[in-house]
Amino acid sequence: MHKIYYFSGTGNTLSAAKQVAAKLGNDVELLPIASLPRGCEVDFGNVETVGIFHPVYCFGVPALVQNFLERLKVLPKGAPQPYIYSLCTSSGLLGSAHLIMEQTLRKQGYKLNAYYHIPMVSNYIPRAKAPNPRRLEKILLRAEKKIDAAAEKILEKKSRKPIHVFPLDMFGEIAGKRAVSFMSDYDKYFWLNENCDGCELCEKICPASNIIIMNNMPTWRGHCEQCMACLQWCPKEAIQFRQITEKRARYHHPAIQAEELFRNPKKK
């Protein structure tokens, strides 16, 4: 039995999780972190491998993923554990994400056996424009090859430990965690243009349960992940961020449908 826990806003990480799952065979359970009961202990159970898939945020780990890791059932000393690996996606550097992952798992009694980094398209539209179709195809093709290579190593349970460079890694971990902690109220910079028709897709797809529909319009509640799912998936391009995004093309992974990312899959 293999378990893959994933966090994905616009589909990059989910596409990687699905690709690895296909390589691992039939006995794989894909578990969206955003749909797990909040505040409850997480028990891996009796499994062979556990994968934790997430994007890199500010060179660190998204708050939702950090919270998930901190809720893991503490493994007693000397108890057997599954082969645990992480796979993260980003448009640039890995930063300290793997070090934060390793450190948090260790606190819960687990060992991170391997980590993988897959360069992908940036979905953070305030900082990056969507690539043109030709460049997008090249980026996704390269990513698929890297994911396949990672899947082969996962099947063989290869070890790939993070490299520690003191004090750079310590500063990186502190900076990554601190930067992510400031993101929660950045939703104050979202606004709507006249195109909004109250379709409610943004509420359904928000992994942080941060959006509610009031008066047929979305309202953000101040605990944002900055995944940009609401903005990138809006079919009317009604959601904007500051004065940056009005003329920028939207991006979400072409192989993923919005319904696959709904926090509550039954709510369609």
Short mmCIF file of N, CA and C in Angstrom, two decimals, residues 13-166:
data_model
loop_
_atom_site.label_atom_id
_atom_site.label_comp_id
_atom_site.label_asym_id
_atom_site.label_seq_id
_atom_site.Cartn_x
_atom_site.Cartn_y
_atom_site.Cartn_z
N THR A 13 1.31 20.35 -8.71
CA THR A 13 1.70 19.29 -7.79
C THR A 13 0.78 18.08 -7.91
N LEU A 14 -0.51 18.30 -8.15
CA LEU A 14 -1.42 17.17 -8.35
C LEU A 14 -1.02 16.37 -9.59
N SER A 15 -0.63 17.06 -10.65
CA SER A 15 -0.22 16.34 -11.87
C SER A 15 1.00 15.46 -11.59
N ALA A 16 1.94 15.97 -10.78
CA ALA A 16 3.11 15.18 -10.40
C ALA A 16 2.70 13.98 -9.55
N ALA A 17 1.78 14.19 -8.61
CA ALA A 17 1.32 13.11 -7.74
C ALA A 17 0.64 12.01 -8.56
N LYS A 18 -0.17 12.40 -9.52
CA LYS A 18 -0.87 11.42 -10.36
C LYS A 18 0.12 10.63 -11.22
N GLN A 19 1.14 11.31 -11.70
CA GLN A 19 2.14 10.64 -12.54
C GLN A 19 2.94 9.62 -11.74
N VAL A 20 3.34 9.99 -10.53
CA VAL A 20 4.07 9.04 -9.67
C VAL A 20 3.16 7.89 -9.28
N ALA A 21 1.91 8.19 -8.94
CA ALA A 21 0.95 7.14 -8.55
C ALA A 21 0.79 6.11 -9.66
N ALA A 22 0.76 6.58 -10.90
CA ALA A 22 0.62 5.65 -12.04
C ALA A 22 1.81 4.72 -12.14
N LYS A 23 2.99 5.20 -11.79
CA LYS A 23 4.20 4.38 -11.83
C LYS A 23 4.24 3.36 -10.69
N LEU A 24 3.66 3.74 -9.55
CA LEU A 24 3.72 2.85 -8.38
C LEU A 24 2.77 1.66 -8.50
N GLY A 25 1.77 1.74 -9.37
CA GLY A 25 0.86 0.62 -9.55
C GLY A 25 -0.54 0.91 -9.05
N ASN A 26 -1.28 -0.16 -8.81
CA ASN A 26 -2.70 -0.02 -8.47
C ASN A 26 -2.96 0.30 -7.00
N ASP A 27 -2.07 -0.12 -6.13
CA ASP A 27 -2.32 0.00 -4.69
C ASP A 27 -1.83 1.34 -4.14
N VAL A 28 -2.39 2.43 -4.69
CA VAL A 28 -1.97 3.77 -4.31
C VAL A 28 -3.20 4.58 -3.91
N GLU A 29 -3.09 5.30 -2.80
CA GLU A 29 -4.17 6.18 -2.35
C GLU A 29 -3.68 7.63 -2.44
N LEU A 30 -4.40 8.44 -3.23
CA LEU A 30 -4.09 9.86 -3.35
C LEU A 30 -4.95 10.63 -2.35
N LEU A 31 -4.30 11.38 -1.46
CA LEU A 31 -5.01 12.05 -0.37
C LEU A 31 -4.73 13.55 -0.40
N PRO A 32 -5.74 14.38 -0.73
CA PRO A 32 -5.53 15.83 -0.72
C PRO A 32 -5.44 16.35 0.72
N ILE A 33 -4.36 17.00 1.05
CA ILE A 33 -4.16 17.52 2.41
C ILE A 33 -5.27 18.51 2.78
N ALA A 34 -5.73 19.28 1.80
CA ALA A 34 -6.76 20.29 2.06
C ALA A 34 -8.09 19.67 2.49
N SER A 35 -8.32 18.41 2.15
CA SER A 35 -9.59 17.76 2.47
C SER A 35 -9.55 16.96 3.77
N LEU A 36 -8.38 16.85 4.39
CA LEU A 36 -8.28 16.12 5.65
C LEU A 36 -8.94 16.92 6.77
N PRO A 37 -9.54 16.24 7.76
CA PRO A 37 -10.16 16.98 8.88
C PRO A 37 -9.14 17.88 9.57
N ARG A 38 -9.49 19.14 9.73
CA ARG A 38 -8.58 20.10 10.34
C ARG A 38 -8.46 19.84 11.84
N GLY A 39 -7.26 19.92 12.36
CA GLY A 39 -7.06 19.77 13.79
C GLY A 39 -6.96 18.34 14.28
N CYS A 40 -7.18 17.37 13.39
CA CYS A 40 -7.14 15.96 13.79
C CYS A 40 -5.75 15.36 13.55
N GLU A 41 -5.39 14.39 14.37
CA GLU A 41 -4.12 13.69 14.22
C GLU A 41 -4.10 12.92 12.91
N VAL A 42 -2.95 12.87 12.27
CA VAL A 42 -2.80 12.16 11.00
C VAL A 42 -1.99 10.89 11.25
N ASP A 43 -2.56 9.76 10.89
CA ASP A 43 -1.90 8.46 11.09
C ASP A 43 -1.63 7.84 9.72
N PHE A 44 -0.37 7.60 9.42
CA PHE A 44 -0.02 7.00 8.13
C PHE A 44 -0.59 5.59 8.00
N GLY A 45 -0.70 4.88 9.14
CA GLY A 45 -1.19 3.52 9.11
C GLY A 45 -0.12 2.55 8.62
N ASN A 46 -0.55 1.37 8.25
CA ASN A 46 0.37 0.31 7.81
C ASN A 46 0.57 0.40 6.30
N VAL A 47 1.55 1.18 5.89
CA VAL A 47 1.80 1.39 4.47
C VAL A 47 3.27 1.16 4.14
N GLU A 48 3.53 0.92 2.88
CA GLU A 48 4.91 0.67 2.42
C GLU A 48 5.67 1.96 2.17
N THR A 49 5.01 2.90 1.50
CA THR A 49 5.65 4.19 1.22
C THR A 49 4.66 5.32 1.47
N VAL A 50 5.21 6.47 1.82
CA VAL A 50 4.41 7.68 1.99
C VAL A 50 5.10 8.81 1.23
N GLY A 51 4.36 9.43 0.33
CA GLY A 51 4.86 10.59 -0.40
C GLY A 51 4.14 11.84 0.05
N ILE A 52 4.87 12.93 0.20
CA ILE A 52 4.28 14.23 0.56
C ILE A 52 4.64 15.21 -0.56
N PHE A 53 3.63 15.62 -1.32
CA PHE A 53 3.83 16.46 -2.50
C PHE A 53 3.31 17.87 -2.21
N HIS A 54 4.11 18.86 -2.54
CA HIS A 54 3.71 20.24 -2.27
C HIS A 54 4.51 21.21 -3.12
N PRO A 55 3.97 22.43 -3.33
CA PRO A 55 4.75 23.48 -3.99
C PRO A 55 5.68 24.15 -2.98
N VAL A 56 6.67 24.84 -3.47
CA VAL A 56 7.56 25.64 -2.63
C VAL A 56 7.00 27.05 -2.53
N TYR A 57 6.84 27.55 -1.30
CA TYR A 57 6.36 28.91 -1.08
C TYR A 57 7.45 29.70 -0.36
N CYS A 58 7.92 30.78 -0.97
CA CYS A 58 8.94 31.64 -0.35
C CYS A 58 10.12 30.81 0.15
N PHE A 59 10.55 29.85 -0.66
CA PHE A 59 11.67 28.97 -0.34
C PHE A 59 11.36 28.05 0.85
N GLY A 60 10.08 27.95 1.21
CA GLY A 60 9.69 27.11 2.33
C GLY A 60 8.51 26.22 2.00
N VAL A 61 7.81 25.78 3.05
CA VAL A 61 6.69 24.86 2.93
C VAL A 61 5.39 25.62 3.17
N PRO A 62 4.33 25.42 2.36
CA PRO A 62 3.06 26.10 2.61
C PRO A 62 2.54 25.86 4.02
N ALA A 63 1.86 26.85 4.57
CA ALA A 63 1.36 26.75 5.95
C ALA A 63 0.47 25.53 6.15
N LEU A 64 -0.37 25.22 5.15
CA LEU A 64 -1.27 24.08 5.26
C LEU A 64 -0.50 22.77 5.36
N VAL A 65 0.61 22.68 4.64
CA VAL A 65 1.45 21.48 4.68
C VAL A 65 2.20 21.40 6.00
N GLN A 66 2.71 22.54 6.47
CA GLN A 66 3.40 22.57 7.75
C GLN A 66 2.47 22.11 8.87
N ASN A 67 1.24 22.59 8.84
CA ASN A 67 0.25 22.18 9.84
C ASN A 67 -0.03 20.69 9.77
N PHE A 68 -0.11 20.16 8.56
CA PHE A 68 -0.31 18.71 8.36
C PHE A 68 0.83 17.92 8.99
N LEU A 69 2.05 18.34 8.75
CA LEU A 69 3.22 17.64 9.29
C LEU A 69 3.22 17.66 10.82
N GLU A 70 2.83 18.79 11.38
CA GLU A 70 2.83 18.92 12.84
C GLU A 70 1.72 18.11 13.50
N ARG A 71 0.74 17.67 12.69
CA ARG A 71 -0.36 16.86 13.23
C ARG A 71 -0.12 15.35 13.07
N LEU A 72 1.05 14.97 12.55
CA LEU A 72 1.33 13.55 12.38
C LEU A 72 1.39 12.85 13.73
N LYS A 73 0.84 11.66 13.78
CA LYS A 73 0.91 10.85 14.99
C LYS A 73 2.37 10.57 15.30
N VAL A 74 2.79 10.88 16.51
CA VAL A 74 4.19 10.71 16.90
C VAL A 74 4.55 9.23 16.85
N LEU A 75 5.65 8.93 16.16
CA LEU A 75 6.12 7.55 16.03
C LEU A 75 7.01 7.21 17.23
N PRO A 76 6.65 6.16 17.99
CA PRO A 76 7.49 5.78 19.14
C PRO A 76 8.91 5.41 18.70
N LYS A 77 9.87 5.71 19.55
CA LYS A 77 11.26 5.41 19.25
C LYS A 77 11.44 3.92 19.00
N GLY A 78 12.11 3.57 17.90
CA GLY A 78 12.37 2.18 17.56
C GLY A 78 11.27 1.51 16.75
N ALA A 79 10.12 2.18 16.59
CA ALA A 79 9.03 1.59 15.81
C ALA A 79 9.35 1.66 14.32
N PRO A 80 8.91 0.66 13.56
CA PRO A 80 9.18 0.68 12.10
C PRO A 80 8.40 1.81 11.43
N GLN A 81 8.99 2.36 10.40
CA GLN A 81 8.31 3.42 9.67
C GLN A 81 8.35 3.11 8.18
N PRO A 82 7.40 3.69 7.40
CA PRO A 82 7.43 3.50 5.96
C PRO A 82 8.56 4.31 5.32
N TYR A 83 8.84 4.00 4.08
CA TYR A 83 9.76 4.82 3.28
C TYR A 83 9.04 6.12 2.99
N ILE A 84 9.60 7.23 3.48
CA ILE A 84 8.97 8.55 3.33
C ILE A 84 9.80 9.42 2.39
N TYR A 85 9.14 9.99 1.42
CA TYR A 85 9.82 10.89 0.49
C TYR A 85 8.95 12.13 0.28
N SER A 86 9.57 13.21 -0.10
CA SER A 86 8.83 14.42 -0.46
C SER A 86 9.15 14.78 -1.90
N LEU A 87 8.18 15.38 -2.56
CA LEU A 87 8.38 15.89 -3.91
C LEU A 87 7.75 17.26 -3.96
N CYS A 88 8.57 18.25 -4.28
CA CYS A 88 8.05 19.61 -4.34
C CYS A 88 8.24 20.19 -5.73
N THR A 89 7.35 21.10 -6.07
CA THR A 89 7.39 21.78 -7.36
C THR A 89 7.61 23.27 -7.14
N SER A 90 8.31 23.89 -8.06
CA SER A 90 8.49 25.34 -8.02
C SER A 90 8.99 25.80 -9.37
N SER A 91 8.94 27.10 -9.58
CA SER A 91 9.44 27.64 -10.85
C SER A 91 10.91 28.00 -10.76
N GLY A 92 11.46 27.91 -9.55
CA GLY A 92 12.85 28.30 -9.38
C GLY A 92 13.58 27.42 -8.41
N LEU A 93 14.14 28.02 -7.37
CA LEU A 93 14.98 27.29 -6.43
C LEU A 93 14.15 26.51 -5.43
N LEU A 94 14.78 25.45 -4.91
CA LEU A 94 14.16 24.63 -3.87
C LEU A 94 14.13 25.35 -2.54
N GLY A 95 15.12 26.19 -2.30
CA GLY A 95 15.19 26.90 -1.02
C GLY A 95 15.43 25.95 0.14
N SER A 96 14.69 26.16 1.22
CA SER A 96 14.85 25.34 2.42
C SER A 96 13.67 24.41 2.65
N ALA A 97 12.85 24.22 1.64
CA ALA A 97 11.63 23.41 1.81
C ALA A 97 11.95 22.00 2.29
N HIS A 98 12.97 21.37 1.69
CA HIS A 98 13.30 19.99 2.07
C HIS A 98 13.87 19.93 3.49
N LEU A 99 14.58 20.98 3.91
CA LEU A 99 15.15 21.01 5.26
C LEU A 99 14.04 21.19 6.30
N ILE A 100 13.07 22.04 5.99
CA ILE A 100 11.93 22.22 6.88
C ILE A 100 11.13 20.93 6.99
N MET A 101 10.94 20.27 5.85
CA MET A 101 10.24 18.98 5.84
C MET A 101 10.96 17.96 6.71
N GLU A 102 12.26 17.85 6.52
CA GLU A 102 13.06 16.88 7.29
C GLU A 102 13.00 17.19 8.79
N GLN A 103 13.14 18.46 9.15
CA GLN A 103 13.15 18.86 10.55
C GLN A 103 11.81 18.57 11.22
N THR A 104 10.70 18.90 10.55
CA THR A 104 9.38 18.70 11.14
C THR A 104 9.05 17.22 11.28
N LEU A 105 9.41 16.43 10.27
CA LEU A 105 9.20 14.98 10.36
C LEU A 105 9.99 14.39 11.53
N ARG A 106 11.22 14.86 11.70
CA ARG A 106 12.07 14.34 12.78
C ARG A 106 11.44 14.59 14.14
N LYS A 107 10.83 15.75 14.30
CA LYS A 107 10.18 16.08 15.57
C LYS A 107 9.04 15.11 15.89
N GLN A 108 8.44 14.56 14.84
CA GLN A 108 7.33 13.61 15.04
C GLN A 108 7.82 12.16 15.09
N GLY A 109 9.16 11.99 14.98
CA GLY A 109 9.74 10.66 15.09
C GLY A 109 10.03 9.96 13.78
N TYR A 110 9.88 10.69 12.66
CA TYR A 110 10.05 10.08 11.34
C TYR A 110 11.34 10.53 10.65
N LYS A 111 11.76 9.74 9.71
CA LYS A 111 12.94 10.04 8.91
C LYS A 111 12.51 10.32 7.47
N LEU A 112 13.02 11.40 6.91
CA LEU A 112 12.80 11.68 5.50
C LEU A 112 13.85 10.91 4.70
N ASN A 113 13.40 9.91 3.96
CA ASN A 113 14.34 9.04 3.23
C ASN A 113 14.85 9.66 1.93
N ALA A 114 14.02 10.47 1.30
CA ALA A 114 14.44 11.06 0.02
C ALA A 114 13.58 12.29 -0.29
N TYR A 115 14.12 13.18 -1.11
CA TYR A 115 13.36 14.34 -1.55
C TYR A 115 13.65 14.59 -3.02
N TYR A 116 12.68 15.17 -3.71
CA TYR A 116 12.81 15.45 -5.14
C TYR A 116 12.23 16.84 -5.42
N HIS A 117 12.87 17.54 -6.34
CA HIS A 117 12.43 18.88 -6.72
C HIS A 117 12.17 18.90 -8.22
N ILE A 118 10.96 19.32 -8.59
CA ILE A 118 10.57 19.36 -10.00
C ILE A 118 10.30 20.81 -10.42
N PRO A 119 11.15 21.38 -11.28
CA PRO A 119 10.86 22.73 -11.80
C PRO A 119 9.59 22.71 -12.65
N MET A 120 8.71 23.65 -12.38
CA MET A 120 7.42 23.74 -13.08
C MET A 120 7.16 25.19 -13.46
N VAL A 121 5.97 25.44 -14.00
CA VAL A 121 5.54 26.78 -14.34
C VAL A 121 5.12 27.51 -13.06
N SER A 122 5.52 28.75 -12.91
CA SER A 122 5.09 29.53 -11.76
C SER A 122 3.60 29.85 -11.88
N ASN A 123 2.87 29.67 -10.78
CA ASN A 123 1.46 30.07 -10.79
C ASN A 123 1.25 31.34 -9.97
N TYR A 124 2.35 31.90 -9.44
CA TYR A 124 2.21 33.10 -8.61
C TYR A 124 2.18 34.32 -9.52
N ILE A 125 1.02 34.61 -10.01
CA ILE A 125 0.81 35.61 -11.06
C ILE A 125 1.27 37.02 -10.67
N PRO A 126 1.28 37.42 -9.39
CA PRO A 126 1.81 38.76 -9.09
C PRO A 126 3.29 38.92 -9.43
N ARG A 127 4.01 37.80 -9.47
CA ARG A 127 5.46 37.86 -9.71
C ARG A 127 5.88 37.32 -11.08
N ALA A 128 5.01 36.55 -11.71
CA ALA A 128 5.43 35.88 -12.95
C ALA A 128 4.28 35.81 -13.96
N LYS A 129 4.62 36.01 -15.21
CA LYS A 129 3.64 35.89 -16.29
C LYS A 129 3.59 34.44 -16.79
N ALA A 130 2.44 34.01 -17.25
CA ALA A 130 2.30 32.67 -17.81
C ALA A 130 3.14 32.57 -19.09
N PRO A 131 3.82 31.44 -19.30
CA PRO A 131 4.63 31.30 -20.51
C PRO A 131 3.77 31.14 -21.75
N ASN A 132 4.36 31.45 -22.91
CA ASN A 132 3.63 31.23 -24.15
C ASN A 132 3.49 29.72 -24.39
N PRO A 133 2.57 29.29 -25.26
CA PRO A 133 2.31 27.86 -25.45
C PRO A 133 3.53 27.01 -25.76
N ARG A 134 4.44 27.53 -26.56
CA ARG A 134 5.63 26.76 -26.93
C ARG A 134 6.54 26.53 -25.72
N ARG A 135 6.75 27.60 -24.94
CA ARG A 135 7.59 27.46 -23.75
C ARG A 135 6.91 26.59 -22.70
N LEU A 136 5.60 26.72 -22.57
CA LEU A 136 4.85 25.90 -21.62
C LEU A 136 5.03 24.42 -21.94
N GLU A 137 4.93 24.07 -23.21
CA GLU A 137 5.08 22.68 -23.62
C GLU A 137 6.47 22.14 -23.25
N LYS A 138 7.50 22.95 -23.44
CA LYS A 138 8.86 22.53 -23.10
C LYS A 138 9.02 22.32 -21.60
N ILE A 139 8.49 23.25 -20.81
CA ILE A 139 8.61 23.15 -19.35
C ILE A 139 7.91 21.89 -18.85
N LEU A 140 6.71 21.64 -19.34
CA LEU A 140 5.94 20.48 -18.87
C LEU A 140 6.57 19.17 -19.31
N LEU A 141 7.15 19.17 -20.51
CA LEU A 141 7.82 17.95 -20.99
C LEU A 141 9.04 17.63 -20.13
N ARG A 142 9.82 18.65 -19.80
CA ARG A 142 10.99 18.45 -18.93
C ARG A 142 10.54 17.95 -17.55
N ALA A 143 9.46 18.54 -17.06
CA ALA A 143 8.95 18.13 -15.75
C ALA A 143 8.52 16.67 -15.75
N GLU A 144 7.83 16.26 -16.80
CA GLU A 144 7.38 14.86 -16.89
C GLU A 144 8.55 13.89 -16.85
N LYS A 145 9.63 14.24 -17.54
CA LYS A 145 10.81 13.38 -17.54
C LYS A 145 11.44 13.29 -16.16
N LYS A 146 11.50 14.42 -15.47
CA LYS A 146 12.06 14.44 -14.11
C LYS A 146 11.18 13.66 -13.14
N ILE A 147 9.87 13.76 -13.30
CA ILE A 147 8.95 13.03 -12.43
C ILE A 147 9.08 11.53 -12.67
N ASP A 148 9.21 11.12 -13.92
CA ASP A 148 9.41 9.70 -14.23
C ASP A 148 10.69 9.18 -13.59
N ALA A 149 11.75 9.97 -13.66
CA ALA A 149 13.04 9.56 -13.06
C ALA A 149 12.90 9.45 -11.54
N ALA A 150 12.18 10.39 -10.94
CA ALA A 150 11.96 10.33 -9.49
C ALA A 150 11.14 9.10 -9.13
N ALA A 151 10.12 8.80 -9.92
CA ALA A 151 9.26 7.64 -9.64
C ALA A 151 10.06 6.33 -9.66
N GLU A 152 11.00 6.21 -10.58
CA GLU A 152 11.84 5.01 -10.64
C GLU A 152 12.66 4.86 -9.36
N LYS A 153 13.19 5.96 -8.86
CA LYS A 153 13.97 5.93 -7.62
C LYS A 153 13.09 5.62 -6.41
N ILE A 154 11.87 6.14 -6.45
CA ILE A 154 10.92 5.86 -5.36
C ILE A 154 10.57 4.37 -5.34
N LEU A 155 10.36 3.79 -6.49
CA LEU A 155 10.07 2.36 -6.58
C LEU A 155 11.20 1.52 -5.98
N GLU A 156 12.42 1.99 -6.18
CA GLU A 156 13.60 1.27 -5.65
C GLU A 156 13.92 1.69 -4.21
N LYS A 157 13.13 2.62 -3.67
CA LYS A 157 13.34 3.14 -2.31
C LYS A 157 14.77 3.69 -2.12
N LYS A 158 15.18 4.46 -3.09
CA LYS A 158 16.50 5.07 -3.03
C LYS A 158 16.55 6.13 -1.93
N SER A 159 17.72 6.28 -1.33
CA SER A 159 17.91 7.30 -0.30
C SER A 159 18.51 8.55 -0.94
N ARG A 160 17.97 9.69 -0.55
CA ARG A 160 18.49 10.98 -1.05
C ARG A 160 18.32 12.00 0.07
N LYS A 161 19.33 12.14 0.87
CA LYS A 161 19.24 12.98 2.06
C LYS A 161 19.59 14.43 1.73
N PRO A 162 18.88 15.36 2.38
CA PRO A 162 19.22 16.78 2.20
C PRO A 162 20.65 17.08 2.65
N ILE A 163 21.30 17.99 1.95
CA ILE A 163 22.66 18.41 2.32
C ILE A 163 22.55 19.61 3.26
N HIS A 164 23.24 19.51 4.39
CA HIS A 164 23.20 20.58 5.38
C HIS A 164 24.48 21.42 5.29
N VAL A 165 24.30 22.72 5.20
CA VAL A 165 25.43 23.65 5.19
C VAL A 165 25.17 24.69 6.28
N PHE A 166 25.74 24.46 7.44
CA PHE A 166 25.54 25.37 8.57
C PHE A 166 26.44 26.61 8.40
#
